[in-house]
XYZ file of C-alpha atoms in Angstrom:
624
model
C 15.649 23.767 17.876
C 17.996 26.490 19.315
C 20.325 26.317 21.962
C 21.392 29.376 23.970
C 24.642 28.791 21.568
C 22.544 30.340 18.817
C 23.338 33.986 18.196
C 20.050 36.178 19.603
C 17.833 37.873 18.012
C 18.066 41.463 17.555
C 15.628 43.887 19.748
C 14.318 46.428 17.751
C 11.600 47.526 19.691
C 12.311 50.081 21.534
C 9.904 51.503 24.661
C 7.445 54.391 24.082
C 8.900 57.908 25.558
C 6.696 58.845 28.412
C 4.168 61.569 28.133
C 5.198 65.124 27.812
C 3.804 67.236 30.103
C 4.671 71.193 30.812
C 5.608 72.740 33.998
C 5.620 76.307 35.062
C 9.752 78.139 35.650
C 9.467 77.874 39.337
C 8.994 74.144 39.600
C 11.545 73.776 37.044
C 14.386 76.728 39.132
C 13.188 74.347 41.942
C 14.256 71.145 40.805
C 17.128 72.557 39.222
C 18.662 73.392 42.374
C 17.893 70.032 44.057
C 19.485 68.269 41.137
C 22.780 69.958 42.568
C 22.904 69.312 45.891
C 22.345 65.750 45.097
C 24.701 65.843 42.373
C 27.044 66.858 45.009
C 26.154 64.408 47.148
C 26.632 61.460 44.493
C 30.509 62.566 43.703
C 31.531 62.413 47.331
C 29.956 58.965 47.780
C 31.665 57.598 44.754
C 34.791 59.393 45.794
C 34.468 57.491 48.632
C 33.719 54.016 47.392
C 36.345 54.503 45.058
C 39.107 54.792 47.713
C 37.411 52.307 49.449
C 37.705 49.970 46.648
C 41.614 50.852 45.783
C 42.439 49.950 49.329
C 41.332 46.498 49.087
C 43.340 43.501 48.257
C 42.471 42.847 44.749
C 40.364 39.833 44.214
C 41.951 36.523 43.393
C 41.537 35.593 39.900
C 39.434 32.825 39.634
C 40.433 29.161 38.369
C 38.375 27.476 36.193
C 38.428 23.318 36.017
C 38.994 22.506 32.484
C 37.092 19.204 31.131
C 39.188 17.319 28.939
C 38.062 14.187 27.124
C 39.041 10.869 27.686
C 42.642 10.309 25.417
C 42.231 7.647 22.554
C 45.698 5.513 22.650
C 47.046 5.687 18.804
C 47.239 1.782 19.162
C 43.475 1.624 19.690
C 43.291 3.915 16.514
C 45.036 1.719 14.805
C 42.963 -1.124 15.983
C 40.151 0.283 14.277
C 38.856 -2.245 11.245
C 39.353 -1.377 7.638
C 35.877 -1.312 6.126
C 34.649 0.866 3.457
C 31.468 2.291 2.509
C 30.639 2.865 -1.443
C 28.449 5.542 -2.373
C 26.050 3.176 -4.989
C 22.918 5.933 -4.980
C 22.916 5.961 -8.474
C 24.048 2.879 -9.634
C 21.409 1.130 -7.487
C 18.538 2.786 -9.075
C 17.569 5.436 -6.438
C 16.807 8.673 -8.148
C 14.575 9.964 -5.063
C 15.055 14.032 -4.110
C 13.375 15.340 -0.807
C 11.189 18.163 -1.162
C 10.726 20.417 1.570
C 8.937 23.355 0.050
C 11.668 25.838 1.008
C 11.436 29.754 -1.008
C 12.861 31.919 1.452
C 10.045 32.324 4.476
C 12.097 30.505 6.063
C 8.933 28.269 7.599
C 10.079 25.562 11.010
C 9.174 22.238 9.081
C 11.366 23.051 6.302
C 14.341 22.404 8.333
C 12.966 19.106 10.112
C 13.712 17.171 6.803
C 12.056 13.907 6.293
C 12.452 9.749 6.893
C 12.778 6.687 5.354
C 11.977 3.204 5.932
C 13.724 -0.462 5.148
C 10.945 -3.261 5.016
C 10.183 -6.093 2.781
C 6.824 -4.760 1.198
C 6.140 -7.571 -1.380
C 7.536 -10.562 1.073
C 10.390 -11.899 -1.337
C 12.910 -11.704 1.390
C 15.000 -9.374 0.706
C 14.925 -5.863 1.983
C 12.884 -2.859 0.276
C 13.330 1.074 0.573
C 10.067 3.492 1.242
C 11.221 7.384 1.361
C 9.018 10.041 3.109
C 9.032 12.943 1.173
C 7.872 16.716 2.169
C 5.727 19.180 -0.395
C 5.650 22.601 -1.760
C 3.461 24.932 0.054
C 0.268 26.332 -1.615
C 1.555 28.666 -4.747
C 4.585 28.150 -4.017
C 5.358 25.427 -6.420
C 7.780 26.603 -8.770
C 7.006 26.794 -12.779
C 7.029 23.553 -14.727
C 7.731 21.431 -11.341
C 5.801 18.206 -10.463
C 4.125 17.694 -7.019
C 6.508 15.648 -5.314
C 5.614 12.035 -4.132
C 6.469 9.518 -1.338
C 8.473 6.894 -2.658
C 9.111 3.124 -3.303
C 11.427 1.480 -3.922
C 11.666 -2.581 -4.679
C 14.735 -4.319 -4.142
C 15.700 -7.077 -6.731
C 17.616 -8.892 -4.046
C 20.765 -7.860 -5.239
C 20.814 -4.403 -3.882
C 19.521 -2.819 -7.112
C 16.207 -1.243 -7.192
C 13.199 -0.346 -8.936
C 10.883 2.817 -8.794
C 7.274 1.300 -8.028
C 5.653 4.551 -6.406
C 3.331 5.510 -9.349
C 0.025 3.388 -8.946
C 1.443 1.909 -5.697
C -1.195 3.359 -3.516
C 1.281 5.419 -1.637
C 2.098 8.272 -4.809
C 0.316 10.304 -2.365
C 1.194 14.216 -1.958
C 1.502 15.510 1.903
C 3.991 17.370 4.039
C 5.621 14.295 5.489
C 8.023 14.023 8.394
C 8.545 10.422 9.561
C 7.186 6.824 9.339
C 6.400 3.528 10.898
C 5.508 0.232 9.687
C 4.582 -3.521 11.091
C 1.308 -5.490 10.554
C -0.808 -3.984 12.629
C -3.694 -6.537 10.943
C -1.788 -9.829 11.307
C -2.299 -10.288 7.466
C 1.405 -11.313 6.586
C 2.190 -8.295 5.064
C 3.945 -4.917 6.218
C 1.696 -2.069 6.577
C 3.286 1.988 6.740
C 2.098 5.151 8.731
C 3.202 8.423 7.520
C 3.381 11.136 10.098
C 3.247 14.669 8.691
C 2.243 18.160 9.393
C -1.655 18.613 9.445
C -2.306 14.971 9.099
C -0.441 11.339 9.275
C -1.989 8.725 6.642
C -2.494 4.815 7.764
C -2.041 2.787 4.453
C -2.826 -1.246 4.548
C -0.818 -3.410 2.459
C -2.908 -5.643 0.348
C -0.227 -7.674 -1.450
C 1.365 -7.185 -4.624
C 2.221 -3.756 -4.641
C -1.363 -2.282 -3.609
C -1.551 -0.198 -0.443
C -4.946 1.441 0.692
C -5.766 4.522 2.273
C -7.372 3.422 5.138
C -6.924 6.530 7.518
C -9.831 7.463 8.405
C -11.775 4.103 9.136
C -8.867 3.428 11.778
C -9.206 6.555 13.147
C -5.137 7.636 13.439
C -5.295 10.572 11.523
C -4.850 13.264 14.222
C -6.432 16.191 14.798
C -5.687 17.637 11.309
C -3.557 20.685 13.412
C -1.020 18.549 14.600
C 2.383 18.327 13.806
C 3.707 14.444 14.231
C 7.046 13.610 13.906
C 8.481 9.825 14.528
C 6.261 7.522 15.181
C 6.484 3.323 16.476
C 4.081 0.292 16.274
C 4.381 -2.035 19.417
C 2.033 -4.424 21.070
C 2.160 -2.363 24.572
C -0.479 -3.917 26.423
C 0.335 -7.595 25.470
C -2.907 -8.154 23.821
C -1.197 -9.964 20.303
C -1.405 -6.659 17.926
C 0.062 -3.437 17.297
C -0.472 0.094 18.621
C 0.501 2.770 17.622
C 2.635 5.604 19.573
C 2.685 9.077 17.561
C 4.974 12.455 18.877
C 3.850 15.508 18.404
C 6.421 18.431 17.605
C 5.249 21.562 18.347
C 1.973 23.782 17.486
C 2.698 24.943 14.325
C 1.349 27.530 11.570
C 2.363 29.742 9.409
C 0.727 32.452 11.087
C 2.322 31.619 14.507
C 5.592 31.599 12.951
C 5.681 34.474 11.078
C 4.595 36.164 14.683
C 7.357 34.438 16.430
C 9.558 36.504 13.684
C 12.955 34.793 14.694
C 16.328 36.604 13.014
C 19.879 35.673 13.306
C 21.892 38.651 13.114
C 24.270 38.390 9.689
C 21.393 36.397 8.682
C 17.556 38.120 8.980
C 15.076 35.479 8.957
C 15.831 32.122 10.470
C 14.067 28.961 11.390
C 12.779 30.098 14.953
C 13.159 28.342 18.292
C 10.776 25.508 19.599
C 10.743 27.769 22.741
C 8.846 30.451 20.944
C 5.800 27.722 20.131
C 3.760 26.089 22.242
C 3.785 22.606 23.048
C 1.927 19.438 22.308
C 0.655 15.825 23.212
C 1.412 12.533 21.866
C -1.143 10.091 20.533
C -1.279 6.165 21.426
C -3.629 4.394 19.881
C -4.929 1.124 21.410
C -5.769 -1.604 18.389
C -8.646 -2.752 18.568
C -8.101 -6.136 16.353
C -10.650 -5.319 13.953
C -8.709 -2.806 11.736
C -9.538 0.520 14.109
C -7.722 1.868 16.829
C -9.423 3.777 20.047
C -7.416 6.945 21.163
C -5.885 6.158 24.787
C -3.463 9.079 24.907
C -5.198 10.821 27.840
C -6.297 7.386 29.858
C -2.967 6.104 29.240
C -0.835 8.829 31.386
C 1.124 9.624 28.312
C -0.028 13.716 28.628
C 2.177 15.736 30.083
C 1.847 19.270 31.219
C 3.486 22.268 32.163
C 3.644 22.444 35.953
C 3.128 26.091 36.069
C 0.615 26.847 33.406
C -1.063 23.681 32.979
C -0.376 23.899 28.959
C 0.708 20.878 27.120
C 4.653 20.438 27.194
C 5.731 18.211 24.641
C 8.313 19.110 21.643
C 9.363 15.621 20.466
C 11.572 14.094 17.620
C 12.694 10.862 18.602
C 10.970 8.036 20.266
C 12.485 4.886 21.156
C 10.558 1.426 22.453
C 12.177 -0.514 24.517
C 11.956 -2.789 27.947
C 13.926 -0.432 30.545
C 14.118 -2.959 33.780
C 13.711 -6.254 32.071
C 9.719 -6.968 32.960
C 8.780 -7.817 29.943
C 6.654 -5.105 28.856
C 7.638 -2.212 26.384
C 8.621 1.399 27.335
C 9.055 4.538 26.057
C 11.531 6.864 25.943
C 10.687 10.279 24.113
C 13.707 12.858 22.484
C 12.055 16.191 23.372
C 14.000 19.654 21.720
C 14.791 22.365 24.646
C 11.977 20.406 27.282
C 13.167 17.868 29.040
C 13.237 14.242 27.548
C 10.413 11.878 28.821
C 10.755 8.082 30.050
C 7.303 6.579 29.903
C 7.562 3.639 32.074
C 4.866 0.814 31.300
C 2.419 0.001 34.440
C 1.536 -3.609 32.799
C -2.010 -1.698 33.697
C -2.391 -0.129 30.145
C -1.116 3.038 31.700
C 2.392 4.625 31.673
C 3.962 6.744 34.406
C 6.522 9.544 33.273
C 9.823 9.036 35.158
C 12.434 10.899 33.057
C 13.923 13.075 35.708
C 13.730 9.691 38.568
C 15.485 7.869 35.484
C 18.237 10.404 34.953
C 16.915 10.540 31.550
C 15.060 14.024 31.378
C 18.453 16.326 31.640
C 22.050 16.467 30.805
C 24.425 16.166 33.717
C 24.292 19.559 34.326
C 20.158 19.161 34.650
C 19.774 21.439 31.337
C 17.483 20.776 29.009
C 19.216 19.903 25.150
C 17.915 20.215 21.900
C 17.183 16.461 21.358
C 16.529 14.726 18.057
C 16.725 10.771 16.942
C 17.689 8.717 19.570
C 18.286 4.462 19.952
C 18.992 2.072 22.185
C 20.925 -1.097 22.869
C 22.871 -3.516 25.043
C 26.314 -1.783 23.122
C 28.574 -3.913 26.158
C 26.882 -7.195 25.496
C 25.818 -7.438 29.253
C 22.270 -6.560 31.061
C 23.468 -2.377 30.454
C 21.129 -0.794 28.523
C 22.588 2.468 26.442
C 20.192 5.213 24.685
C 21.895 7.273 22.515
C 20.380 10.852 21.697
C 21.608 13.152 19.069
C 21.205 16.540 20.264
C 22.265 20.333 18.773
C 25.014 21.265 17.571
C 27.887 22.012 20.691
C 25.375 19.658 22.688
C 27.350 16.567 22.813
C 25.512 13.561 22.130
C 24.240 11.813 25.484
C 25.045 8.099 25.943
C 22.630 7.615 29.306
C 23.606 3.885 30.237
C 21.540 1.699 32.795
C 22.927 1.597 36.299
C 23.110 -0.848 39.084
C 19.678 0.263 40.432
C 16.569 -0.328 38.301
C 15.398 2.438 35.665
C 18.627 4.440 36.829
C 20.441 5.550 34.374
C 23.610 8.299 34.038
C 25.090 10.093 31.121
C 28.241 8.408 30.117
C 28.823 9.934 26.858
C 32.525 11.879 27.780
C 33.493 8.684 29.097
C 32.574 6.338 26.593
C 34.366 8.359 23.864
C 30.959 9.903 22.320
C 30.571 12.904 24.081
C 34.246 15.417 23.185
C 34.190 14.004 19.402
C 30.249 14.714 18.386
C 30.186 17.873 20.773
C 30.134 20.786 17.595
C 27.795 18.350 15.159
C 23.635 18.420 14.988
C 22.797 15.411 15.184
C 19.758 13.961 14.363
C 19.841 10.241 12.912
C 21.349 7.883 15.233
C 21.656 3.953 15.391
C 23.336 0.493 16.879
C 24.342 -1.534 14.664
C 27.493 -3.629 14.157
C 29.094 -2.458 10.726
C 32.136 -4.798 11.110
C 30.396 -7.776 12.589
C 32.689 -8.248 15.342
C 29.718 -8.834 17.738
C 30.236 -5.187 19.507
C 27.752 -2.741 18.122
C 28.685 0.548 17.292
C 27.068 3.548 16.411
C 26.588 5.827 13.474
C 25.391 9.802 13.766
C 23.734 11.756 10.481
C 24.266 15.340 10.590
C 23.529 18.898 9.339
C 22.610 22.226 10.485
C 19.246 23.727 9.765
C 20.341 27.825 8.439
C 22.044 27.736 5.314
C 24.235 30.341 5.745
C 25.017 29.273 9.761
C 28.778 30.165 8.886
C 28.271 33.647 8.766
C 27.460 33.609 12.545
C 29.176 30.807 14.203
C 32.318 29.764 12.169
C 32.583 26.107 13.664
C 28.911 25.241 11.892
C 28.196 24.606 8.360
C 24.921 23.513 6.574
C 25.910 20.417 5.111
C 27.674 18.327 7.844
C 29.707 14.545 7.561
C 28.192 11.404 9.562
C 30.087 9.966 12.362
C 30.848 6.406 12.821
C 31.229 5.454 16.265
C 33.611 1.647 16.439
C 32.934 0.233 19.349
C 36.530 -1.461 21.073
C 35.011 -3.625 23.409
C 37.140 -2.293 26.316
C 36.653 -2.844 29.711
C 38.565 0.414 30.591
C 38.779 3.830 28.948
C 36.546 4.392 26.099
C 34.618 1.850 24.544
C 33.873 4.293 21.401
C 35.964 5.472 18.794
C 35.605 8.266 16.189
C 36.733 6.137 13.030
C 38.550 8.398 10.451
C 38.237 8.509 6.860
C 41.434 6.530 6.573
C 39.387 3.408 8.055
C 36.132 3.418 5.692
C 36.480 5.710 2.639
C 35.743 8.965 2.326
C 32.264 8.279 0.810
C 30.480 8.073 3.912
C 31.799 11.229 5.208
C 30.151 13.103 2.205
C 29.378 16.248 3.838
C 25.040 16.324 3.701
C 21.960 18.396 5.480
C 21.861 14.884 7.434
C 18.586 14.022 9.052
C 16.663 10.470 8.852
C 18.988 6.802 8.651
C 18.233 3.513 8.865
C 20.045 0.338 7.930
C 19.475 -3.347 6.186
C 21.217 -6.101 4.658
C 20.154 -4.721 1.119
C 22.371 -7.353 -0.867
C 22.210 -11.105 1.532
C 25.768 -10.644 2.419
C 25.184 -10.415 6.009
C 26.410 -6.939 6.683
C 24.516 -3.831 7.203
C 24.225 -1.362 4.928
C 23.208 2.084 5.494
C 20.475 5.039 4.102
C 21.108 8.558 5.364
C 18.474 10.579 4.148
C 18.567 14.801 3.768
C 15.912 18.112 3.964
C 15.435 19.525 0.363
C 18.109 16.656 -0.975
C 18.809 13.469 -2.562
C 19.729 10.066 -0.148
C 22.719 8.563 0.417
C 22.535 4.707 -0.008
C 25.853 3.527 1.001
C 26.812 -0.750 0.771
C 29.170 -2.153 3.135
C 31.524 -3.554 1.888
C 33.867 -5.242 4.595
C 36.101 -7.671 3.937
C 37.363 -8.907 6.976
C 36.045 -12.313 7.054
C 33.678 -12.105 10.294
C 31.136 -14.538 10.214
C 27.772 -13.905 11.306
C 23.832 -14.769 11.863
C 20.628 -13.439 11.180
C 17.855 -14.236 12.373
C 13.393 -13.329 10.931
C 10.682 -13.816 13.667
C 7.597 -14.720 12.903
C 5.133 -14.153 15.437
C 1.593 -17.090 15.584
C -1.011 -16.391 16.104
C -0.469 -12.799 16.753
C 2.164 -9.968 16.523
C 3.114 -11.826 12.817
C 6.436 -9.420 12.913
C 7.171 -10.119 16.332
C 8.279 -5.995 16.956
C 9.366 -6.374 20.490
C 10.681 -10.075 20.832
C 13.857 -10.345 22.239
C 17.022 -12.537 21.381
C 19.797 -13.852 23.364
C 22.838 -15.851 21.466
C 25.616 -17.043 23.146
C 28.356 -17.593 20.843
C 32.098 -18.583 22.098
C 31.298 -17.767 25.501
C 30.156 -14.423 24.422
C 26.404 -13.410 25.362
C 24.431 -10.553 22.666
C 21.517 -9.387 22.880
C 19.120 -8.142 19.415
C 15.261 -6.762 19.462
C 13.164 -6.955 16.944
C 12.696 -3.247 16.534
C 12.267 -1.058 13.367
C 11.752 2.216 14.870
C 15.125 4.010 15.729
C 16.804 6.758 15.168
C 15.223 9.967 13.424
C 11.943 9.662 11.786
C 13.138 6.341 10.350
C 13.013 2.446 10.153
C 15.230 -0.327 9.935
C 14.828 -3.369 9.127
C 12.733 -6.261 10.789
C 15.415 -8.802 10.820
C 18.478 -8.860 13.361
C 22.048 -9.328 12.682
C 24.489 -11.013 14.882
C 28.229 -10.503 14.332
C 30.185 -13.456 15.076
C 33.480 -12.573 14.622
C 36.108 -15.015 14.051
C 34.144 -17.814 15.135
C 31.172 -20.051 13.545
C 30.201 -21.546 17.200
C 26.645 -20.783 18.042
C 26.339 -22.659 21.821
C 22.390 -21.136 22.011
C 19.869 -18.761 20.894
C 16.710 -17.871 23.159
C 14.081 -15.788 21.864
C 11.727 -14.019 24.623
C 8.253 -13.146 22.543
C 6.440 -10.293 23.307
C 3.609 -11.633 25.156
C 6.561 -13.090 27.610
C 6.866 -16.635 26.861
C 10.388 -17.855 26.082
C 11.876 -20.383 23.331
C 15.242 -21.695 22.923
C 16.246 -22.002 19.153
C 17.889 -25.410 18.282
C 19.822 -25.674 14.952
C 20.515 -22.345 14.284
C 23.162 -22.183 11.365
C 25.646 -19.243 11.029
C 26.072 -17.375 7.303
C 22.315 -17.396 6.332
C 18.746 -15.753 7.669
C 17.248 -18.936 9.972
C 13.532 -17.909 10.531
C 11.889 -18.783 13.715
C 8.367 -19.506 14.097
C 6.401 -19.061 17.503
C 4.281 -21.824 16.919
C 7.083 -24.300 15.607
């Protein structure tokens, strides 16, 4: 996860001295001699170059073109909303601590940090919290410590919840990393993956509170060597059900990383560089529709290799889902660290075809590669624009690549658009859309923190624990349509500074406005409530997908509202390792007017929504 920014490591080997060998006094008289004359000859020649060199004009200093970002007017500062953010961790009932297993090796998945997921488990409606939790490693667990869980939470629809892990089915002890969850049997309720490293778990959700292990008779439990990161269920060959798309990190053991040996000078032993372990595949899994899934990966044209040595060359984090030119069928766009990022477009063939660098997508504007972790996507100008957002390394700004005027073109807009200069000396790794003030524009909200420790002690602009960003989104038509929002603007709570890694949001409480989980490595959660007051109205809206795809994760909504046009998918998976909720929220603004809502399903037909009311959840059947 380093960046040439990193300090290097220190070389301490040294070469071997050649063999000594012995040679007789006139040899030795003999080369003596010759050592002068050409000793001779070296001092005139450098006399001469020297002179040569004074005689010369001296060379013009060079002039380096500073970048400078985009200037945010103070009136547009002060335009920024007034809406704070409490801290209610505690008083909510969460008492859940990540895990990561950390005693000093300093081993690569300790610093990944883990996910979290928003979904209504028990189908009450309101919105429930599942936490992905790490492990210690084999005798390392310290003295009179418990082996640490998953964990779930259920929400009493009030935004207060209760601890329902133990007997739950999913009290389950792993090194996890990420999750993903939709029906995948069409049963009505929510089922979870857990990715992890050395094995992801498929549990089925059997109603009241049950879940069952059910990993190996759907066959998604990887090769038992991989290491799988974020993960997404979508219907991506139209067939009514839910595959599965798993990344891959990198190849990982603790052998391979104690060989890799990486040190920080000031520092010793540090979490090493994905470029010092070898790559990997992802896995998509076709569903079958009987509870199994048939392993496509290599059919399906998601495998990519190294050019050169032929090796798989994979390092992903993120993974986004989403339809890049408007055909109707799903995408993929893959957050790789230090290899290029991948765009897997969808052949409507059940085959992709890897256009990253055709897409613009693959490379920063420079075409360097960036440490890349969580990443989203979204219509942020509320026209046919389509913006992915990618957190990358720390002084790797995030990358805002927005949808140009030719199809699957896309160009980095990030210094432009006001992300770029502000998030440039931040690691970023949780990112999302969402519109925190309901105004109708979304905006955008970064988690952060390092992965050393003591990263002060080598690069004074980093620190460990690291503040979120909050991203308002002005709506301009000129300039900058982001803006950094100051403490001043939502409290200081959400600023808390944390070893940031997954997010997600939900409407925890049935206020209408999104509230917000950032999750930390070897830490407790954040679960912060919105609580705005400006008096923005707003809509939300469940799908419910008949006969098939009952969660309808990839349907598309368009609501006009005053004129205005906004655009929502039913998406879970975004961000870092992390889910959001199922249902979509539409900001309204000042206004109550909804002149239409049209919902495009997943298997492409389209239905315009009559009757929709504004302040409430209206659910929306296929079939009705």
């Amino acid at each position: 996860m380093r960046t040439n920014e990193e300090a290097k490591e220190q070389n301490v080997n040294q070469p071997a001295p050649p063999d000594v060998e012995t040679y007789d006094d006139a040899v030795i008289g003999k080369a003596f001699r010759f050592s002068l004359v050409l000793l001779g000859v070296l001092v005139v020649a450098g006399g001469g170059a020297l002179w040569w060199l004074k005689r010369q004009s001296p060379a013009p200093t060079p002039r380096l073109t500073q970048l400078s970002a985009p200037q945010v007017p103070p009136s547009l500062i002060s335009e920024i909303p007034a809406v704070r953010f409490t801290d209610i961790t505690a008083e909510a009932g969460i008492t859940f601590t990540h895990v990561n297993g950390a005693y000093g090796d300093k081993l690569l998945p300790e610093s990944m940090g883990g996910g979290g997921a928003f979904f209504d488990f028990d189908n009450d409606g309101d919105q429930d919290l599942f936490f992905v939790n790490s492990c210690y490693w084999p005798g390392k667990m310290p003295e009179g410590a418990k082996p640490p869980t998953m964990a779930l939470y259920e929400n009493d629809g009030t935004g207060h919840f209760r601890d329902v892990t133990t007997g739950s089915g999913l009290d389950i002890v792993m090194y996890g990393q990420g999750c993903a969850v939709g029906d995948y049997d069409n049963d009505g309720f929510v089922d979870i993956f857990i990715s992890g490293v050395h094995g992801n778990r498929l549990f089925r959700n059997h109603g009241e509170g049950r879940f069952e292990d059910v990993t190996a008779k759907a066959g998604v439990g990887g090769s038992g060597l991989d290491w799988s990161t974020s993960c997404a269920f979508f219907d991506y060959d139209r067939d009514g059900d839910l595959d599965l798309f798993v990344v891959n990190y990198v190849q990982w053991s603790k052998e391979i990383d104690f060989e890799v040996g990486y040190k920080l000078v000031g520092i010793g032993r540090a979490y090493g560089q994905p470029r010092d372990f070898p790559g990997t595949f992802p896995f998509l899994y076709q569903n079958n529709g009987d509870g199994t899934f048939t392993d496509v990966s290599k059919w399906a044209g998601i495998q990519v290799k190294n050019p050169v040595t032929g090796v798989p060359a994979a390092k992903s984090l993120g993974v986004v889902v989403a339809d890049l030119d408007h055909d109707g069928w799903p995408d993929l766009i893959v957050a790789n660290d230090t290899v290029q990022n991948y765009v897997f477009h969808n052949n409507r063939d059940g085959t992709f075809k890897e256009i990253g660098a055709l897409s613009g997508i693959a490379f920063d504007s420079y075409g360097q590669t960036r440490g890349a972790m969580g990443i989203d996507v979204a219509r942020f100008r509320n026209d046919e624009a389509l913006g992915v957002a990618i957190g990358n390394f720390a002084n790797e700004m995030t990358a805002l690549y927005v949808s140009q005027v030719q199809p699957l073109t896309f160009a980095d807009e990030a210094i432009t658009e006001g992300i770029g200069p502000a998030s440039r000396l931040l690691l970023t790794f949780g990112i999302f859309f969402f519109d925190y003030d309901l105004d109708g524009r979304l905006d955008v909200l970064a988690a952060n923190g390092h992965l050393e420790t003591d990263i002060a002690k080598v690069q004074q602009s980093q620190t460990y624990e690291q503040p979120a960003q909050l991203f308002w989104n002005a709506g301009r038509a000129r300039g900058p349509s982001f803006v950094a929002v100051p403490p001043a603007k939502v409290g200081e709570d959400l600023f808390q500074p944390i070893v940031g890694r997954g997010s997600a949001y939900a409407d925890i409480d049935g206020d209408g406005d999104l509230d917000v989980v950032l999750m930390q490595t070897g830490g407790p959660p954040l679960l912060l409530r919105n609580d705005q007051r400006l008096g923005h109205r707003w809509v939300r809206f469940r799908l419910v997908g008949n006969p098939d795809n009952r969660d309808a994760i990839g349907a598309e909504i368009k609501l006009t509202s005053a004129g205005r046009t906004m655009y929502r998918t039913v998406m879970p998976t975004r961000g870092y390792l992390s889910q959001s909720e199922l249902p979509v929220t539409f900001g309204l603004g000042n206004s109550e007017r909804i002149d239409s809502v049209e919902v495009r399903w997943p298997n492409g037909k389209v239905k315009s929504v009559r009757g929709a009311v504004a302040g409430r959840l209206n659910v929306v059947r296929q079939a009705d």
